[in-house]
Short mmCIF file of C-alpha atoms in Angstrom, two decimals:
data_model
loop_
_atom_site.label_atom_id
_atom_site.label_comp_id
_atom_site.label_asym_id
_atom_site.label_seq_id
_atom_site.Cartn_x
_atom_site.Cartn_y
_atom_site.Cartn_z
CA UNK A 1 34.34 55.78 1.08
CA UNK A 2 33.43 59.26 -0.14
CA UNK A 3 29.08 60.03 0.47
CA UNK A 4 28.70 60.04 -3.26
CA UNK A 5 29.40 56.64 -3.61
CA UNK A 6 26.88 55.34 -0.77
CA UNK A 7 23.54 55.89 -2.16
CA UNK A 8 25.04 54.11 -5.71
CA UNK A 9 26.14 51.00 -3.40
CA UNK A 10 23.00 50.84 -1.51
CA UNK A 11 21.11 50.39 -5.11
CA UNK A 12 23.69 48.04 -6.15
CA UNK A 13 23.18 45.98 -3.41
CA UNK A 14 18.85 46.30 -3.51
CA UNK A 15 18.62 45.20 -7.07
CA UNK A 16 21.63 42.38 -6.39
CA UNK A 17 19.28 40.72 -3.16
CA UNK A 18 16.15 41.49 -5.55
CA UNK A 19 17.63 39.49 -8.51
CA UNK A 20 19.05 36.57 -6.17
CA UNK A 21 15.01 36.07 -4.17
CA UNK A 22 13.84 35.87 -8.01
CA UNK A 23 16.26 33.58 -9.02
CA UNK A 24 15.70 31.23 -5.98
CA UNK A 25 11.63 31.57 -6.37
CA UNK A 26 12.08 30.45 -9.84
CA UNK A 27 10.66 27.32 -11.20
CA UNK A 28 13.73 26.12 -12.82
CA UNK A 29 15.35 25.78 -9.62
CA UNK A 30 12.79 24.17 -7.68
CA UNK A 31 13.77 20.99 -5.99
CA UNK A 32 12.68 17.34 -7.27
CA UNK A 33 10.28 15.45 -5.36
CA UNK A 34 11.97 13.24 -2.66
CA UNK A 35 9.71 10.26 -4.73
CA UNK A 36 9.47 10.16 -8.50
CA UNK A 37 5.70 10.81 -9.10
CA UNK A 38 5.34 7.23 -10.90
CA UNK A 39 6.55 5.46 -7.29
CA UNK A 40 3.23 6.57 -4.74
CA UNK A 41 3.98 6.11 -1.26
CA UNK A 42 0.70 4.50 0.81
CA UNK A 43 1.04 3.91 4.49
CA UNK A 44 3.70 1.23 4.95
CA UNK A 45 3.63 0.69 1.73
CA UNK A 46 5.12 1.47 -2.15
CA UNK A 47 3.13 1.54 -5.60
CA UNK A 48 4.84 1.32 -8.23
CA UNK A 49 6.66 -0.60 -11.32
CA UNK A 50 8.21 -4.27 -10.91
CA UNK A 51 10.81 -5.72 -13.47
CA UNK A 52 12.86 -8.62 -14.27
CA UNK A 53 16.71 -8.72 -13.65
CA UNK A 54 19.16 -11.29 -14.85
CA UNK A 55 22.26 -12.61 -13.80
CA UNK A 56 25.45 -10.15 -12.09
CA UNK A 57 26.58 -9.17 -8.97
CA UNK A 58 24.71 -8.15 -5.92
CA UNK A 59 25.41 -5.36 -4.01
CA UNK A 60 25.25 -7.76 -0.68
CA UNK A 61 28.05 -9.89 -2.11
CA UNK A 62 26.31 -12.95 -2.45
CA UNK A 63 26.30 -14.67 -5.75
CA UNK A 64 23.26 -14.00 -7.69
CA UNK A 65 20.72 -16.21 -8.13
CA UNK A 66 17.64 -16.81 -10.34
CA UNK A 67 15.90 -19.51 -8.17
CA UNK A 68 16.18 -17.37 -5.08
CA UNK A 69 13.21 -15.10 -3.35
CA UNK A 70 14.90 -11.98 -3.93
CA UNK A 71 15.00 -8.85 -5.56
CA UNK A 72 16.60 -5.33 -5.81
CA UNK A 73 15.39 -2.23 -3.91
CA UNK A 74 17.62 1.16 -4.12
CA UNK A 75 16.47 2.07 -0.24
CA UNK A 76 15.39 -0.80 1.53
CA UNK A 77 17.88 -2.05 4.11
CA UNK A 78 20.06 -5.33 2.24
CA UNK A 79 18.61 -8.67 3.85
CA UNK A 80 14.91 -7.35 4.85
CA UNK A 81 12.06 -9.12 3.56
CA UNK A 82 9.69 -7.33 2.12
CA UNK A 83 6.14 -8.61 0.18
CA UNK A 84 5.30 -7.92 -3.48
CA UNK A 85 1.83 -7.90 -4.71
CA UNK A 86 1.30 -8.00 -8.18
CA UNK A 87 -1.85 -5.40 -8.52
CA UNK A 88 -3.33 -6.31 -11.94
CA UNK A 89 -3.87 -10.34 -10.40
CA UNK A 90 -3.43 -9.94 -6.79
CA UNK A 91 -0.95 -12.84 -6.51
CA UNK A 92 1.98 -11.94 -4.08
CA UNK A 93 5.48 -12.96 -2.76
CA UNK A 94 7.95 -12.53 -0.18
CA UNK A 95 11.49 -12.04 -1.41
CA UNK A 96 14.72 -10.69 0.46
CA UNK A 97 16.55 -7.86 -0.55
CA UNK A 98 20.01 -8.36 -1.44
CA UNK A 99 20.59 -5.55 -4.14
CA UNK A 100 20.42 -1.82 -5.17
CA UNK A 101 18.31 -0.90 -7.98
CA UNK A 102 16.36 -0.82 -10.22
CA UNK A 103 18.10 2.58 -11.79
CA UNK A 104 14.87 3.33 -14.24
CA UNK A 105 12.41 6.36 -13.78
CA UNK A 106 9.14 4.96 -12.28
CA UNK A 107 10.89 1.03 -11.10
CA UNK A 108 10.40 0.16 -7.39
CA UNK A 109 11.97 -3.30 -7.41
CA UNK A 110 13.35 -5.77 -9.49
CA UNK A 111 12.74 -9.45 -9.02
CA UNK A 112 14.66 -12.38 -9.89
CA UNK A 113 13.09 -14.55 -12.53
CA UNK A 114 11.23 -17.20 -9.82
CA UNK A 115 9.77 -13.75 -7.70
CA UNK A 116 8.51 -12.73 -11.08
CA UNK A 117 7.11 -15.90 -12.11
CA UNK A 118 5.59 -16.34 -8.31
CA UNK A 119 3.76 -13.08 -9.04
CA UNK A 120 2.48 -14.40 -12.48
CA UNK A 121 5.07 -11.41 -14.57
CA UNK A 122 6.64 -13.06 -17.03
CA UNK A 123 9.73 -12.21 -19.35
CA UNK A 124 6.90 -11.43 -22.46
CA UNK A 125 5.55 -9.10 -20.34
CA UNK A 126 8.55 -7.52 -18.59
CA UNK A 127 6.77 -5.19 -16.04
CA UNK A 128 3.60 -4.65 -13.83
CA UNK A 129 2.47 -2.65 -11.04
CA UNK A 130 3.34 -3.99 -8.05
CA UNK A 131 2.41 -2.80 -4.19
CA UNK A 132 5.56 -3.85 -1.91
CA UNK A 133 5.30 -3.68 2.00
CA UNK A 134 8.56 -3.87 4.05
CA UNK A 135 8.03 -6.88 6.49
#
């Protein structure tokens, strides 16, 4: 490489670092927040949005159920028991987790229809804030 050709690369290569920091420091590429901001983590615990689910098949295999304590969490472990406390009435449940979701912005759990009606949510309303603790 001839020495005319070095102090051209050298600037090149400045302005090519320069324009990759910017890029990187921009706030189009900043990264999302490990928790939607509707879903507050407190302590033990999750704040968030409940909703009803209906009838198909659980990621834990077993056949779905309306009757049964249980509900749909996309992180908690399938089979723990976690409770759900309705915040706008205070009335609260213990359910099992034996499927993934709920796959809406802001949703922390869904609950079959007896959870929900445990926790006084019913199908006219759809959703409420809930607080659930992993037990």
């Amino acid at each position: 490489m001839s020495t005319t050709f070095a102090p051209l690369l050298a600037k090149c290569l400045t302005a090519g670092v320069a324009a990759l920091q910017l890029a990187c420091s921009s706030p189009d590429v900043a990264q999302k927040p490990a928790v939607a901001p509707e879903i507050k983590a407190v302590g033990n615990a999750q704040h968030g949005i409940a909703s009803i689910y209906t009838d198909h098949r659980t990621a834990s295999g077993e056949r779905y159920s309306r009757h049964a304590m249980a509900g749909a969490h996309k992180t908690l472990p399938l089979g723990c028991k976690c409770r759900v406390t309705n915040l706008r009435n205070d009335k609260s449940v213990i359910i099992r987790i034996n499927d993934r979701g709920p796959y809406i912005r802001g949703r922390i759990v869904d609950l079959t229809p007896a959870a929900a009606e445990k926790i006084g949510l019913g199908k006219a309303q759809g959703i409420t804030k809930v607080k659930v603790e992993r037990l």
